mmCIF file with all atom_site columns, C-alpha atoms in Angstrom:
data_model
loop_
_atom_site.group_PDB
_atom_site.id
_atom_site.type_symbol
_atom_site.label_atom_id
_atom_site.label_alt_id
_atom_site.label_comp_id
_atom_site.label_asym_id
_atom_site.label_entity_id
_atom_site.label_seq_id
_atom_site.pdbx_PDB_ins_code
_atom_site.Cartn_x
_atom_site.Cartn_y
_atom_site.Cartn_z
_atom_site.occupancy
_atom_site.B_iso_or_equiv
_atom_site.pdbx_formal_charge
_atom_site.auth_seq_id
_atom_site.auth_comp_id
_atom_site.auth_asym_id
_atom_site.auth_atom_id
_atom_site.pdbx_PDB_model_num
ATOM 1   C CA . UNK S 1 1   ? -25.533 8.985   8.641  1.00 0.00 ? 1   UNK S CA 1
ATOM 2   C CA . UNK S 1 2   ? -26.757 6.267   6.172  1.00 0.00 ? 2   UNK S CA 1
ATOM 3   C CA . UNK S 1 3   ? -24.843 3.894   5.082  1.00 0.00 ? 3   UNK S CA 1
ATOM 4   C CA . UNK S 1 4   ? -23.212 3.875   1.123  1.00 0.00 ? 4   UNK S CA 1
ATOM 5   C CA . UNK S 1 5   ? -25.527 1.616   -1.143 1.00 0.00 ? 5   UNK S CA 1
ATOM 6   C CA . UNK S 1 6   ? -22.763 -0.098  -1.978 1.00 0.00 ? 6   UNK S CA 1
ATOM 7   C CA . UNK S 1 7   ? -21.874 -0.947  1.919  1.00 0.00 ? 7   UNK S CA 1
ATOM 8   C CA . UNK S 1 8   ? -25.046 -2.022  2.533  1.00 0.00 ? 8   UNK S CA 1
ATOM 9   C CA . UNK S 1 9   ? -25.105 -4.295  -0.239 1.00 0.00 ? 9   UNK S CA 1
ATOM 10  C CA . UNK S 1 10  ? -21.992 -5.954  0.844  1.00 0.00 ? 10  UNK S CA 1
ATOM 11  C CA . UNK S 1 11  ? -23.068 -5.995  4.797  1.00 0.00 ? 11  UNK S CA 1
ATOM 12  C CA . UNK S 1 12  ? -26.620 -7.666  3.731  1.00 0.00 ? 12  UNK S CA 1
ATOM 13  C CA . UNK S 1 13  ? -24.465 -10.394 1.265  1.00 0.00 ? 13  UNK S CA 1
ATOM 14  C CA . UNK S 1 14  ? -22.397 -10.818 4.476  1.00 0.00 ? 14  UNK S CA 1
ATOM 15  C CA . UNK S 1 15  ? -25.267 -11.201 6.968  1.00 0.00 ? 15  UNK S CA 1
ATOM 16  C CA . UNK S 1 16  ? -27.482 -13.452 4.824  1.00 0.00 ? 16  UNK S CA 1
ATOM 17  C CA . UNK S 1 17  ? -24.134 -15.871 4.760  1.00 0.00 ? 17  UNK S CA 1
ATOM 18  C CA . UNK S 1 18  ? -23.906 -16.032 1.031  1.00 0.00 ? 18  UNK S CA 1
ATOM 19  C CA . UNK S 1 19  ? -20.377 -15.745 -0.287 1.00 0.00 ? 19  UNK S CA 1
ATOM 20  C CA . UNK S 1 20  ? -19.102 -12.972 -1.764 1.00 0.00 ? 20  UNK S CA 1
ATOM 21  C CA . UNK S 1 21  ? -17.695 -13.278 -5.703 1.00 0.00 ? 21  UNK S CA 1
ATOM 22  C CA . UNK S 1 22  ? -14.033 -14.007 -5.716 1.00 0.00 ? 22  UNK S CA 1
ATOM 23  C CA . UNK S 1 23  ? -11.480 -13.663 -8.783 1.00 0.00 ? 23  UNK S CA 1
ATOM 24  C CA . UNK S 1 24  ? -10.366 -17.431 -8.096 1.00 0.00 ? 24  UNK S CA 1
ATOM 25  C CA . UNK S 1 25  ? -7.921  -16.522 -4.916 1.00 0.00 ? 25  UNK S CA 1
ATOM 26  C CA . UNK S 1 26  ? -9.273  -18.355 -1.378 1.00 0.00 ? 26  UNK S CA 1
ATOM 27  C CA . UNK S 1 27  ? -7.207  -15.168 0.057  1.00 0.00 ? 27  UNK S CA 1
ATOM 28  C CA . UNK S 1 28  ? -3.943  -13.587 0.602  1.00 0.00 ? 28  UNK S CA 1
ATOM 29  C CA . UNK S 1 29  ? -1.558  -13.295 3.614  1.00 0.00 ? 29  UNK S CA 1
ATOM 30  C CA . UNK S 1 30  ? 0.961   -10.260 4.656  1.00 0.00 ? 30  UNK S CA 1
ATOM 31  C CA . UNK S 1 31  ? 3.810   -11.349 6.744  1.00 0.00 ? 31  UNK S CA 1
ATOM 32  C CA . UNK S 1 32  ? 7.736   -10.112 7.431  1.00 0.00 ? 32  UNK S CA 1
ATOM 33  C CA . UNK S 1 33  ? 9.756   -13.010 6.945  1.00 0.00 ? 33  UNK S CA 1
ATOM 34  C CA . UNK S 1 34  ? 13.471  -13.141 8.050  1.00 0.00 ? 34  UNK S CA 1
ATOM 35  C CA . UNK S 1 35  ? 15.453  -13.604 4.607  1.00 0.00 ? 35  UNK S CA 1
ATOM 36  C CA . UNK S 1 36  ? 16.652  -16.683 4.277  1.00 0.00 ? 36  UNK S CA 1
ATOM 37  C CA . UNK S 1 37  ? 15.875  -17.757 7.910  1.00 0.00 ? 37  UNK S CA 1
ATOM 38  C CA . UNK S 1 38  ? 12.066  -19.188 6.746  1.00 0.00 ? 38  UNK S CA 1
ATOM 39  C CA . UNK S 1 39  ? 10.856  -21.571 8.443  1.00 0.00 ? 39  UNK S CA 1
ATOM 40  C CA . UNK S 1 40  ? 7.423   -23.623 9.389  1.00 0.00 ? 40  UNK S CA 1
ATOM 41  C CA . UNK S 1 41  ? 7.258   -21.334 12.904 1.00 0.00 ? 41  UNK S CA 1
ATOM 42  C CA . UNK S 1 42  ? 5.438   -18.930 13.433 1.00 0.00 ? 42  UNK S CA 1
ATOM 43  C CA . UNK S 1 43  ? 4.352   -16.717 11.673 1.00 0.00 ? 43  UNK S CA 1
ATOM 44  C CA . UNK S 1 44  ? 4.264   -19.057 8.268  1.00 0.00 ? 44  UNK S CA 1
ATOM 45  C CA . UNK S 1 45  ? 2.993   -22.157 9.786  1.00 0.00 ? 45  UNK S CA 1
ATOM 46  C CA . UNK S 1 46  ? -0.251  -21.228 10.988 1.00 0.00 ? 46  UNK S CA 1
ATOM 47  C CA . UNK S 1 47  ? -0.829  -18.481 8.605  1.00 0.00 ? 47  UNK S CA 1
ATOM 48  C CA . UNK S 1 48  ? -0.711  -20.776 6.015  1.00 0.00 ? 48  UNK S CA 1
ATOM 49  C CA . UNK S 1 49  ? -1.830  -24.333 7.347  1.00 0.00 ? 49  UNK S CA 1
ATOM 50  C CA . UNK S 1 50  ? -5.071  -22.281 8.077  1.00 0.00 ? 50  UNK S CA 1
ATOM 51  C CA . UNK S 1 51  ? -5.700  -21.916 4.570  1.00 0.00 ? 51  UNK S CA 1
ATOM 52  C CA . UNK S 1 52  ? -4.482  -25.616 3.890  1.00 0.00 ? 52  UNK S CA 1
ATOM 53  C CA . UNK S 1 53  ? -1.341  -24.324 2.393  1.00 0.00 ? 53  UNK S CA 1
ATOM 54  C CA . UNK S 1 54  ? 2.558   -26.807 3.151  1.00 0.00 ? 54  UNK S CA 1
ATOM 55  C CA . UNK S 1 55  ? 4.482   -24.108 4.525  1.00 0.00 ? 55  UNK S CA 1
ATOM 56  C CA . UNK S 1 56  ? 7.188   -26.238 3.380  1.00 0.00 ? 56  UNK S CA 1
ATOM 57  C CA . UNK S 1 57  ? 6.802   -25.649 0.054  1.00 0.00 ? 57  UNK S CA 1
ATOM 58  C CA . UNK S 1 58  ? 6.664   -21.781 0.628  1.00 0.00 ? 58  UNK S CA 1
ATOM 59  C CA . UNK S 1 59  ? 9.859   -21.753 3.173  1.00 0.00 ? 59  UNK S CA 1
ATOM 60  C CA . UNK S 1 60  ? 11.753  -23.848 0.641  1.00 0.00 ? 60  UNK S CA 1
ATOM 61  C CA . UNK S 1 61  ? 10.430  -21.325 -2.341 1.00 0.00 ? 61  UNK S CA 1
ATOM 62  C CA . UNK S 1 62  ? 11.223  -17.779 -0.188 1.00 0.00 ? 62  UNK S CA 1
ATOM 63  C CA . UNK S 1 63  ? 14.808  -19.216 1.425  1.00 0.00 ? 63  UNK S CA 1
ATOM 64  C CA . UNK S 1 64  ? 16.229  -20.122 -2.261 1.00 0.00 ? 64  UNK S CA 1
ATOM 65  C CA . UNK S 1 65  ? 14.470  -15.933 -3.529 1.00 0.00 ? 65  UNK S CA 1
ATOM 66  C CA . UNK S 1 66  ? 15.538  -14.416 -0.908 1.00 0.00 ? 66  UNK S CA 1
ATOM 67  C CA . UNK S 1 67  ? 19.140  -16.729 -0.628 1.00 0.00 ? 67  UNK S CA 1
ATOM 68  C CA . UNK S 1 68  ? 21.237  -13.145 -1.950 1.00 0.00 ? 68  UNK S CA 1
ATOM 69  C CA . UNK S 1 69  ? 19.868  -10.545 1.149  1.00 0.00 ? 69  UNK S CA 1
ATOM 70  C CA . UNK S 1 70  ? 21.498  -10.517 3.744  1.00 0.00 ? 70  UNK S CA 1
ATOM 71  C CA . UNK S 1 71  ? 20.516  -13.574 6.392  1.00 0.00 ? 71  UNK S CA 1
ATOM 72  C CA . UNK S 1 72  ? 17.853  -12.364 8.967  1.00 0.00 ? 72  UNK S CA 1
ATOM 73  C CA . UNK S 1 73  ? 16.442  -9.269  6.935  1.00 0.00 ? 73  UNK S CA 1
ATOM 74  C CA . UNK S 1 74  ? 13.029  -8.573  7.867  1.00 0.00 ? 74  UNK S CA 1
ATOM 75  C CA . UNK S 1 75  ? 11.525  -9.383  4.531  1.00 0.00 ? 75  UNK S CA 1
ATOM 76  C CA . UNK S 1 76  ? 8.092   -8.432  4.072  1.00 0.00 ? 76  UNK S CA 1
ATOM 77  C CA . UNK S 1 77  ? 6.027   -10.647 1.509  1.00 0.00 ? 77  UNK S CA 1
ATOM 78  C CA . UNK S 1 78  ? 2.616   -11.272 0.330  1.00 0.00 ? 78  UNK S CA 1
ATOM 79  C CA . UNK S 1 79  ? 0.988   -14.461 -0.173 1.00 0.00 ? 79  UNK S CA 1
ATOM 80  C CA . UNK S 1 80  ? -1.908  -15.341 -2.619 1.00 0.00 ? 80  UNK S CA 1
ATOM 81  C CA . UNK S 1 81  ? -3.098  -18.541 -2.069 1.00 0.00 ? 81  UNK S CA 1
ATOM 82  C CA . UNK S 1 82  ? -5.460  -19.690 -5.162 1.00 0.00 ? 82  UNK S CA 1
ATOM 83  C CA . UNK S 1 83  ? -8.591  -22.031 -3.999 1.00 0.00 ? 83  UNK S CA 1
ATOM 84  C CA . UNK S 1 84  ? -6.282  -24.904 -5.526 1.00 0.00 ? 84  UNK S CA 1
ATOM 85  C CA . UNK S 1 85  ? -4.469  -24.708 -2.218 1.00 0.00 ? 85  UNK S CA 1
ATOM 86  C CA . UNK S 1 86  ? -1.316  -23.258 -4.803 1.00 0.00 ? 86  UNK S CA 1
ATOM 87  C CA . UNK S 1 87  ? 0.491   -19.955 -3.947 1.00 0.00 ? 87  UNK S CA 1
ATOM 88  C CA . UNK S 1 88  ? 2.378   -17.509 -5.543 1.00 0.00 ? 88  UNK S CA 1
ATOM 89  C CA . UNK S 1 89  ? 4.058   -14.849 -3.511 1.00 0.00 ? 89  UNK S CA 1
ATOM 90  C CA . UNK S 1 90  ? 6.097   -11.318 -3.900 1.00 0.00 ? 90  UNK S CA 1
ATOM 91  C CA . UNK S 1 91  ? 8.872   -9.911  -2.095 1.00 0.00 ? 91  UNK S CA 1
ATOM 92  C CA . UNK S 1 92  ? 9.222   -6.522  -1.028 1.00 0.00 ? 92  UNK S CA 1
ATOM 93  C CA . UNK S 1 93  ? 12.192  -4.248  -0.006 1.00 0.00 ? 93  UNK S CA 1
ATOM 94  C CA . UNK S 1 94  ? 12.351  -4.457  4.272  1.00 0.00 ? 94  UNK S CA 1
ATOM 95  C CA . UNK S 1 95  ? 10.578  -1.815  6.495  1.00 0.00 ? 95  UNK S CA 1
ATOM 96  C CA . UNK S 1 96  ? 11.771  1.621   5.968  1.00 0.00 ? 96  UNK S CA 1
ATOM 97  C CA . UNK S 1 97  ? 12.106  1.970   9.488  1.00 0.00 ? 97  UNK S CA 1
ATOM 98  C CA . UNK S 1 98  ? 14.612  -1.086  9.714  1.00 0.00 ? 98  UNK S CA 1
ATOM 99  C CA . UNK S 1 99  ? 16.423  -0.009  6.854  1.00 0.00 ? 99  UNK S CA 1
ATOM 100 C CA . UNK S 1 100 ? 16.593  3.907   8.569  1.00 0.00 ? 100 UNK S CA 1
ATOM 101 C CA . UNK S 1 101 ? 17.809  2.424   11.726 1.00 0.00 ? 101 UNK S CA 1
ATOM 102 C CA . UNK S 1 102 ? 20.534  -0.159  9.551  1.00 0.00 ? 102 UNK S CA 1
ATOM 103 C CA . UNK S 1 103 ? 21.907  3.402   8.284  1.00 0.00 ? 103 UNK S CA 1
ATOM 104 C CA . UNK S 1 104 ? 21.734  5.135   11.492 1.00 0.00 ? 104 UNK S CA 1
ATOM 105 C CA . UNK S 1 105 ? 23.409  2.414   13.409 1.00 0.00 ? 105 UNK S CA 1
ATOM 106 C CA . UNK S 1 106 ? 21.273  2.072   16.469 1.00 0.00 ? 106 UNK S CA 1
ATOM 107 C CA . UNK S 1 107 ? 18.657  -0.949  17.556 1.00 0.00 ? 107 UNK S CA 1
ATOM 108 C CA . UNK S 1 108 ? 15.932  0.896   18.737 1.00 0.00 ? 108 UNK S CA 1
ATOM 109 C CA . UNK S 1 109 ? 14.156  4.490   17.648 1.00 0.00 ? 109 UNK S CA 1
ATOM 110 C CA . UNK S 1 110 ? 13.249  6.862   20.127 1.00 0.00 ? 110 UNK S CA 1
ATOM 111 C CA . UNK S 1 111 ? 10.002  7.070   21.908 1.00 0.00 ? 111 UNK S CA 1
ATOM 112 C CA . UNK S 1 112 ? 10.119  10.501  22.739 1.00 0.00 ? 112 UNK S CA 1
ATOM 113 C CA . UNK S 1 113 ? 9.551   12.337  19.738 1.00 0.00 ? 113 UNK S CA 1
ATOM 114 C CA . UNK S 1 114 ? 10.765  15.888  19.337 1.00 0.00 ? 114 UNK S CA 1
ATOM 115 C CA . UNK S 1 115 ? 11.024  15.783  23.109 1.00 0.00 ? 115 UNK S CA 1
ATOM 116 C CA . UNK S 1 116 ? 14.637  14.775  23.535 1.00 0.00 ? 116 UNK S CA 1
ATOM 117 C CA . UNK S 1 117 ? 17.677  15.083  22.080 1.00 0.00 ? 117 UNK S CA 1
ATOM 118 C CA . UNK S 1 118 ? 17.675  13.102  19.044 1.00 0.00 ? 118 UNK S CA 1
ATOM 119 C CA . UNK S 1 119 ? 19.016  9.402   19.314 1.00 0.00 ? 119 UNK S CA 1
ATOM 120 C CA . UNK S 1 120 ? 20.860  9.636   15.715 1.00 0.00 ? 120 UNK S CA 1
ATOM 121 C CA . UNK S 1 121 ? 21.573  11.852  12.752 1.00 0.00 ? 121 UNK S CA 1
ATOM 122 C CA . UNK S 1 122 ? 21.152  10.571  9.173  1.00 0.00 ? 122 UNK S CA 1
ATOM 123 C CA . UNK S 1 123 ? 22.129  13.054  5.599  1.00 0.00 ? 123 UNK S CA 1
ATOM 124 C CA . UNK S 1 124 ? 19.950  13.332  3.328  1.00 0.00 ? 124 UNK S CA 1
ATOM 125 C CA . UNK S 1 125 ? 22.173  11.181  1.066  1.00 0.00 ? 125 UNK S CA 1
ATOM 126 C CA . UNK S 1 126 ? 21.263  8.334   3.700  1.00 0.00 ? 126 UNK S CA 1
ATOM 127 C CA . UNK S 1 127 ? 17.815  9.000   3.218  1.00 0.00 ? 127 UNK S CA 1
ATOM 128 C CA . UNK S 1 128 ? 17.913  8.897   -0.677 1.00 0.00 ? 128 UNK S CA 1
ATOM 129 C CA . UNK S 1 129 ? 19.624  6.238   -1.118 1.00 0.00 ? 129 UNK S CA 1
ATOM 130 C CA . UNK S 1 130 ? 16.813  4.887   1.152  1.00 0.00 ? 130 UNK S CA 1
ATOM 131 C CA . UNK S 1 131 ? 14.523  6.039   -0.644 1.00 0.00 ? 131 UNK S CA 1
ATOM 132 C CA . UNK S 1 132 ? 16.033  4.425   -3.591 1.00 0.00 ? 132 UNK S CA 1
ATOM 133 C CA . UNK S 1 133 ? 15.341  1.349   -2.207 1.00 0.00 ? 133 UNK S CA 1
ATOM 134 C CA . UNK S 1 134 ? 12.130  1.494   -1.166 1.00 0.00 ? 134 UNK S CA 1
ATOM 135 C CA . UNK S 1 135 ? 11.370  2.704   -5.394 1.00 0.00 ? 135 UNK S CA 1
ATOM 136 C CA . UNK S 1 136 ? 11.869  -0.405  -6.259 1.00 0.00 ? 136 UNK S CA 1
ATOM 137 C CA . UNK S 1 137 ? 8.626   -1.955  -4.565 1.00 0.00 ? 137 UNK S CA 1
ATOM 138 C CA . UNK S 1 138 ? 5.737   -2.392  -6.988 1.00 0.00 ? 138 UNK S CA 1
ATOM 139 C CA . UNK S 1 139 ? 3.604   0.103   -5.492 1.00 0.00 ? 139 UNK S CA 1
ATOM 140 C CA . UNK S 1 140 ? 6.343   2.571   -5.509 1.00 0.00 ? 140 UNK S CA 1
ATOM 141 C CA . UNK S 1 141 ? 7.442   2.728   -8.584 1.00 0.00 ? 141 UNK S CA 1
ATOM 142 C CA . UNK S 1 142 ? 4.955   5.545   -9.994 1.00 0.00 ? 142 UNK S CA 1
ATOM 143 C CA . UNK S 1 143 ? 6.291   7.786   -7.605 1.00 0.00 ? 143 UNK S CA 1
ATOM 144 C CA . UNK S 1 144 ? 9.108   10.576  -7.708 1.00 0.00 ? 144 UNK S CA 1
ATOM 145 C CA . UNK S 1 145 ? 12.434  9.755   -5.927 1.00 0.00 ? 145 UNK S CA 1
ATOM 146 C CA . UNK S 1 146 ? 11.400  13.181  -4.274 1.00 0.00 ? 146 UNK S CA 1
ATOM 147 C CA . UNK S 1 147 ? 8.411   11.723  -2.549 1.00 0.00 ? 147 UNK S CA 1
ATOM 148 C CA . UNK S 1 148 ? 9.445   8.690   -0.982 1.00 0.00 ? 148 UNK S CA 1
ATOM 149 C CA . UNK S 1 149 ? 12.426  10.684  0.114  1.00 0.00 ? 149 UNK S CA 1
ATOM 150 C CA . UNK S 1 150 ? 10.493  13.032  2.236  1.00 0.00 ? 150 UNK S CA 1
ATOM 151 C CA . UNK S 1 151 ? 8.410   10.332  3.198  1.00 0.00 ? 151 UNK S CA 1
ATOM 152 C CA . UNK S 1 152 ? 11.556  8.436   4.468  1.00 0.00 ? 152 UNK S CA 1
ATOM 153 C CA . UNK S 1 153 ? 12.759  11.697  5.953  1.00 0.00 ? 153 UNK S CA 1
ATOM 154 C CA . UNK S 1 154 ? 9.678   11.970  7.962  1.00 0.00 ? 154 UNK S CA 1
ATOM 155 C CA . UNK S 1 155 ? 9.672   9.082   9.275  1.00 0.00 ? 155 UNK S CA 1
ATOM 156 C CA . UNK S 1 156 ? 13.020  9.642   10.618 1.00 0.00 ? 156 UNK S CA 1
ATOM 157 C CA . UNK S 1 157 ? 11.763  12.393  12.291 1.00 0.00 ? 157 UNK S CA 1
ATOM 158 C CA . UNK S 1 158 ? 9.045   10.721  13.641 1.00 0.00 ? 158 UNK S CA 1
ATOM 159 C CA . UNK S 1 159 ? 11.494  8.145   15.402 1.00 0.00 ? 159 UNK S CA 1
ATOM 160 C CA . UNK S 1 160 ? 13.534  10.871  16.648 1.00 0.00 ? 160 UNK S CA 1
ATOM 161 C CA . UNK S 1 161 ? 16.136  10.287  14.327 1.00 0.00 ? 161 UNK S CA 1
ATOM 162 C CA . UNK S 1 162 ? 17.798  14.073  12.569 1.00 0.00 ? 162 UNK S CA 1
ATOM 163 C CA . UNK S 1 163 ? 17.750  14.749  9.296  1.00 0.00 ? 163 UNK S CA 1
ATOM 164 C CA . UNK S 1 164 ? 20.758  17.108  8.155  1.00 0.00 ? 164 UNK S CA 1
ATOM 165 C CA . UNK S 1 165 ? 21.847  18.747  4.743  1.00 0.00 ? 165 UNK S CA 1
#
């Protein structure tokens, strides 16, 4: 199957080592950050001292943002860093699947889908409000309360977690 003119385009650009066009950004980094708990470790040291980026100055930024969560939330956030060596950065609402197993009470999801007994039961008002949450992300926000519900709801199910009325 040939390849898309447009893919080929891009793979010769790539393989004749010219650069592609950029808007101005040297790149952007996705990482889950403990709220509050930032520091130069691992994972924001090295995925931002590769790009020539103080972590410093983004652990001091995201501790004082993300100062009213609740210490240790998984917080994931996504870094642009400009070819200045600047940075901006957003931060989004924590993994569904954290927040699922915060409501359900238990540390670990089941690895035994539909084959067991399930390891917790959530009601659908756990899973909307949930699903409330997770609305408030950028890339969320088009979509109907409904949706992310039974996307939420589904991924309960998927962790072996029930789902009742």
């Amino acid at each position: 199957m040939p390849l898309h003119p447009l893919l080929l385009l891009i793979a010769q650009e790539l393989d004749s080592g010219r650069q592609l066009a950029h808007h101005g950004s040297s790149g952007s980094r996705r990482l889950i950050v403990p709220a509050g708990k930032a520091t130069a470790a691992p994972p924001v040291g090295p995925a931002l001292g590769a790009r020539g980026v103080k972590s410093i100055d983004f652990v001091k930024d995201f501790n004082a943002r993300t100062a009213t969560l609740t210490p240790g939330t998984p917080t994931p956030v996504n870094i642009t860093i400009q070819a200045d060596r600047s940075f901006t950065f957003t931060i989004h609402t924590p993994p569904t699947m954290w927040l699922v197993k915060q409501a359900a009470g238990i540390e670990t999801a089941s690895g035994e889908t539909g084959r067991a007994a399930p390891v917790a039961t959530l009601s659908a008002k756990h899973i909307y409000e949930i699903a409330k949450i997770k609305q408030r992300d950028e890339h969320m926000r088009h979509l109907p309360l409904e949706s992310i519900a039974k996307a939420v709801a589904g991924s309960c199910r998927s962790a072996g977690i029930a789902v009742v009325p």
